[in-house]
Amino acid sequence: RVYTRCLGISKRIYQTHAFTHEPDRKLVYFILEEHNERSLSFLPGFDFFVLVFCHYDESKNVTRVEVQYDQTSFFLHCMGLEQAQAWFMEKVVTPLVMVWARAFYASGLANPFTFLLQLMIVPFALIFWLVWA
């Protein structure tokens, strides 16, 4: 109730996106999308995802339920920054990553070892350049 009232949520709609059953582990898990409509018209509605794990015993009785929220998405929505973050990822980060990936592939050095090595070297090189250059 506190969460609903503080964020001005008037309606919640849930939709299941994936369902997996692992009988050997006595486990069922699924992804729920939660859509929240707001009570004030100037506040945008928002969605986030929840991963639900249900453990059961030999008699098929649920013994434990674990819920994991998409914390980053939830935080960005609460702060009103989700649209800005989505725009930044789409317009700035993704084009840069695509150029980097194409250049890396064109170099002929694309294999798992060089990829991991590059992921370690590039951040250290950037930090070194920004701090000591």
PDB file of C-alpha atoms in Angstrom:
ATOM      1  CA  ARG A   1       0.000   0.000   0.000  1.00  0.00           C
ATOM      2  CA  VAL A   2       2.815   2.431   0.825  1.00  0.00           C
ATOM      3  CA  TYR A   3       4.507   1.788  -2.528  1.00  0.00           C
ATOM      4  CA  THR A   4       1.206   2.232  -4.393  1.00  0.00           C
ATOM      5  CA  ARG A   5       0.320   5.428  -2.599  1.00  0.00           C
ATOM      6  CA  CYS A   6       3.782   7.035  -2.803  1.00  0.00           C
ATOM      7  CA  LEU A   7       4.074   6.420  -6.550  1.00  0.00           C
ATOM      8  CA  GLY A   8       0.460   7.378  -7.299  1.00  0.00           C
ATOM      9  CA  ILE A   9      -0.445   4.023  -8.821  1.00  0.00           C
ATOM     10  CA  SER A  10      -4.124   3.602  -9.583  1.00  0.00           C
ATOM     11  CA  LYS A  11      -4.040   0.282 -11.441  1.00  0.00           C
ATOM     12  CA  ARG A  12      -1.655  -2.658 -11.892  1.00  0.00           C
ATOM     13  CA  ILE A  13      -1.800  -5.086 -14.796  1.00  0.00           C
ATOM     14  CA  TYR A  14       0.287  -8.278 -14.813  1.00  0.00           C
ATOM     15  CA  GLN A  15       1.257 -10.336 -17.839  1.00  0.00           C
ATOM     16  CA  THR A  16       3.246 -13.589 -17.853  1.00  0.00           C
ATOM     17  CA  HIS A  17       6.033 -13.689 -20.456  1.00  0.00           C
ATOM     18  CA  ALA A  18       7.866 -16.938 -19.776  1.00  0.00           C
ATOM     19  CA  PHE A  19       7.267 -20.094 -17.802  1.00  0.00           C
ATOM     20  CA  THR A  20       9.776 -22.856 -17.023  1.00  0.00           C
ATOM     21  CA  HIS A  21       9.228 -26.050 -15.060  1.00  0.00           C
ATOM     22  CA  GLU A  22      12.186 -28.069 -13.769  1.00  0.00           C
ATOM     23  CA  PRO A  23      10.694 -31.215 -12.167  1.00  0.00           C
ATOM     24  CA  ASP A  24      14.058 -32.625 -11.073  1.00  0.00           C
ATOM     25  CA  ARG A  25      14.675 -29.481  -8.974  1.00  0.00           C
ATOM     26  CA  LYS A  26      11.003 -29.185  -7.930  1.00  0.00           C
ATOM     27  CA  LEU A  27      11.014 -25.653  -9.264  1.00  0.00           C
ATOM     28  CA  VAL A  28       8.776 -23.498 -11.422  1.00  0.00           C
ATOM     29  CA  TYR A  29       9.766 -19.990 -12.443  1.00  0.00           C
ATOM     30  CA  PHE A  30       8.274 -17.329 -14.638  1.00  0.00           C
ATOM     31  CA  ILE A  31       8.637 -13.703 -15.652  1.00  0.00           C
ATOM     32  CA  LEU A  32       5.857 -11.257 -14.926  1.00  0.00           C
ATOM     33  CA  GLU A  33       5.593  -7.835 -16.497  1.00  0.00           C
ATOM     34  CA  GLU A  34       3.917  -5.371 -14.188  1.00  0.00           C
ATOM     35  CA  HIS A  35       2.294  -2.367 -15.857  1.00  0.00           C
ATOM     36  CA  ASN A  36       1.438   0.455 -13.471  1.00  0.00           C
ATOM     37  CA  GLU A  37      -1.048   3.162 -14.384  1.00  0.00           C
ATOM     38  CA  ARG A  38      -0.811   6.385 -12.409  1.00  0.00           C
ATOM     39  CA  SER A  39      -3.573   8.296 -10.652  1.00  0.00           C
ATOM     40  CA  LEU A  40      -2.311  11.683 -11.861  1.00  0.00           C
ATOM     41  CA  SER A  41      -2.504  12.333 -15.602  1.00  0.00           C
ATOM     42  CA  PHE A  42       0.905  14.070 -15.820  1.00  0.00           C
ATOM     43  CA  LEU A  43       2.704  11.032 -14.348  1.00  0.00           C
ATOM     44  CA  PRO A  44       3.527   8.444 -17.017  1.00  0.00           C
ATOM     45  CA  GLY A  45       2.645   4.814 -16.499  1.00  0.00           C
ATOM     46  CA  PHE A  46       5.577   2.437 -16.205  1.00  0.00           C
ATOM     47  CA  ASP A  47       6.455  -1.217 -16.633  1.00  0.00           C
ATOM     48  CA  PHE A  48       9.009  -3.408 -14.949  1.00  0.00           C
ATOM     49  CA  PHE A  49       9.732  -7.103 -14.753  1.00  0.00           C
ATOM     50  CA  VAL A  50       9.536  -9.524 -11.860  1.00  0.00           C
ATOM     51  CA  LEU A  51      11.098 -13.000 -11.773  1.00  0.00           C
ATOM     52  CA  VAL A  52       9.091 -15.405  -9.573  1.00  0.00           C
ATOM     53  CA  PHE A  53      10.511 -18.734  -8.338  1.00  0.00           C
ATOM     54  CA  CYS A  54       8.136 -21.294  -6.791  1.00  0.00           C
ATOM     55  CA  HIS A  55       9.623 -24.301  -5.001  1.00  0.00           C
ATOM     56  CA  TYR A  56       7.410 -27.279  -4.185  1.00  0.00           C
ATOM     57  CA  ASP A  57       7.592 -30.573  -2.287  1.00  0.00           C
ATOM     58  CA  GLU A  58       6.778 -34.197  -3.232  1.00  0.00           C
ATOM     59  CA  SER A  59       3.040 -33.542  -2.750  1.00  0.00           C
ATOM     60  CA  LYS A  60       3.192 -30.590  -5.169  1.00  0.00           C
ATOM     61  CA  ASN A  61       2.590 -28.091  -2.331  1.00  0.00           C
ATOM     62  CA  VAL A  62       4.401 -24.794  -2.709  1.00  0.00           C
ATOM     63  CA  THR A  63       7.055 -24.588   0.004  1.00  0.00           C
ATOM     64  CA  ARG A  64       8.826 -21.348  -0.872  1.00  0.00           C
ATOM     65  CA  VAL A  65       8.338 -18.397  -3.215  1.00  0.00           C
ATOM     66  CA  GLU A  66      11.169 -16.062  -4.189  1.00  0.00           C
ATOM     67  CA  VAL A  67      10.560 -12.791  -5.998  1.00  0.00           C
ATOM     68  CA  GLN A  68      13.298 -10.816  -7.733  1.00  0.00           C
ATOM     69  CA  TYR A  69      12.561  -7.353  -9.089  1.00  0.00           C
ATOM     70  CA  ASP A  70      14.298  -5.542 -11.905  1.00  0.00           C
ATOM     71  CA  GLN A  71      15.773  -2.979  -9.495  1.00  0.00           C
ATOM     72  CA  THR A  72      17.412  -0.744 -12.108  1.00  0.00           C
ATOM     73  CA  SER A  73      14.254  -0.348 -14.155  1.00  0.00           C
ATOM     74  CA  PHE A  74      12.166   0.260 -11.047  1.00  0.00           C
ATOM     75  CA  PHE A  75      14.583   2.918  -9.732  1.00  0.00           C
ATOM     76  CA  LEU A  76      14.718   4.718 -13.089  1.00  0.00           C
ATOM     77  CA  HIS A  77      10.908   4.779 -13.282  1.00  0.00           C
ATOM     78  CA  CYS A  78      10.573   6.109  -9.746  1.00  0.00           C
ATOM     79  CA  MET A  79      13.062   8.878 -10.488  1.00  0.00           C
ATOM     80  CA  GLY A  80      11.360   9.688 -13.797  1.00  0.00           C
ATOM     81  CA  LEU A  81      14.566   8.892 -15.710  1.00  0.00           C
ATOM     82  CA  GLU A  82      13.513   5.770 -17.631  1.00  0.00           C
ATOM     83  CA  GLN A  83      12.758   7.597 -20.895  1.00  0.00           C
ATOM     84  CA  ALA A  84      16.036   9.538 -20.725  1.00  0.00           C
ATOM     85  CA  GLN A  85      18.015   6.360 -20.069  1.00  0.00           C
ATOM     86  CA  ALA A  86      16.264   4.517 -22.926  1.00  0.00           C
ATOM     87  CA  TRP A  87      16.987   7.421 -25.316  1.00  0.00           C
ATOM     88  CA  PHE A  88      20.655   7.558 -24.238  1.00  0.00           C
ATOM     89  CA  MET A  89      21.098   3.809 -24.721  1.00  0.00           C
ATOM     90  CA  GLU A  90      19.395   3.863 -28.134  1.00  0.00           C
ATOM     91  CA  LYS A  91      20.913   7.044 -29.589  1.00  0.00           C
ATOM     92  CA  VAL A  92      24.372   7.183 -27.969  1.00  0.00           C
ATOM     93  CA  VAL A  93      25.567   3.877 -26.513  1.00  0.00           C
ATOM     94  CA  THR A  94      24.190   1.420 -29.099  1.00  0.00           C
ATOM     95  CA  PRO A  95      25.657   3.217 -32.161  1.00  0.00           C
ATOM     96  CA  LEU A  96      29.072   3.388 -30.450  1.00  0.00           C
ATOM     97  CA  VAL A  97      28.953  -0.293 -29.531  1.00  0.00           C
ATOM     98  CA  MET A  98      27.926  -1.245 -33.083  1.00  0.00           C
ATOM     99  CA  VAL A  99      30.870   0.688 -34.573  1.00  0.00           C
ATOM    100  CA  TRP A 100      33.224  -0.957 -32.078  1.00  0.00           C
ATOM    101  CA  ALA A 101      31.796  -4.446 -32.792  1.00  0.00           C
ATOM    102  CA  ARG A 102      32.078  -4.014 -36.565  1.00  0.00           C
ATOM    103  CA  ALA A 103      35.667  -2.776 -36.268  1.00  0.00           C
ATOM    104  CA  PHE A 104      36.560  -5.636 -33.936  1.00  0.00           C
ATOM    105  CA  TYR A 105      35.034  -8.205 -36.293  1.00  0.00           C
ATOM    106  CA  ALA A 106      36.713  -6.619 -39.341  1.00  0.00           C
ATOM    107  CA  SER A 107      40.098  -6.817 -37.589  1.00  0.00           C
ATOM    108  CA  GLY A 108      40.048 -10.592 -37.962  1.00  0.00           C
ATOM    109  CA  LEU A 109      40.916 -11.008 -34.295  1.00  0.00           C
ATOM    110  CA  ALA A 110      37.385 -11.897 -33.197  1.00  0.00           C
ATOM    111  CA  ASN A 111      37.525 -14.916 -30.908  1.00  0.00           C
ATOM    112  CA  PRO A 112      36.519 -15.479 -27.257  1.00  0.00           C
ATOM    113  CA  PHE A 113      40.035 -14.951 -25.870  1.00  0.00           C
ATOM    114  CA  THR A 114      40.671 -11.620 -27.645  1.00  0.00           C
ATOM    115  CA  PHE A 115      37.144 -10.467 -26.842  1.00  0.00           C
ATOM    116  CA  LEU A 116      37.631 -11.016 -23.090  1.00  0.00           C
ATOM    117  CA  LEU A 117      41.115  -9.526 -23.252  1.00  0.00           C
ATOM    118  CA  GLN A 118      39.720  -6.460 -24.975  1.00  0.00           C
ATOM    119  CA  LEU A 119      36.982  -6.110 -22.344  1.00  0.00           C
ATOM    120  CA  MET A 120      39.695  -5.955 -19.683  1.00  0.00           C
ATOM    121  CA  ILE A 121      42.222  -3.758 -21.509  1.00  0.00           C
ATOM    122  CA  VAL A 122      39.946  -1.054 -22.957  1.00  0.00           C
ATOM    123  CA  PRO A 123      38.472   0.134 -19.592  1.00  0.00           C
ATOM    124  CA  PHE A 124      41.938   0.207 -17.987  1.00  0.00           C
ATOM    125  CA  ALA A 125      43.329   2.143 -20.953  1.00  0.00           C
ATOM    126  CA  LEU A 126      40.485   4.666 -20.735  1.00  0.00           C
ATOM    127  CA  ILE A 127      40.978   5.115 -16.988  1.00  0.00           C
ATOM    128  CA  PHE A 128      44.745   5.513 -17.464  1.00  0.00           C
ATOM    129  CA  TRP A 129      44.197   8.054 -20.262  1.00  0.00           C
ATOM    130  CA  LEU A 130      41.595  10.050 -18.260  1.00  0.00           C
ATOM    131  CA  VAL A 131      43.579  10.097 -14.998  1.00  0.00           C
ATOM    132  CA  TRP A 132      47.218  10.304 -15.999  1.00  0.00           C
ATOM    133  CA  ALA A 133      47.224  11.747 -19.492  1.00  0.00           C
TER     134      ALA A 133
END
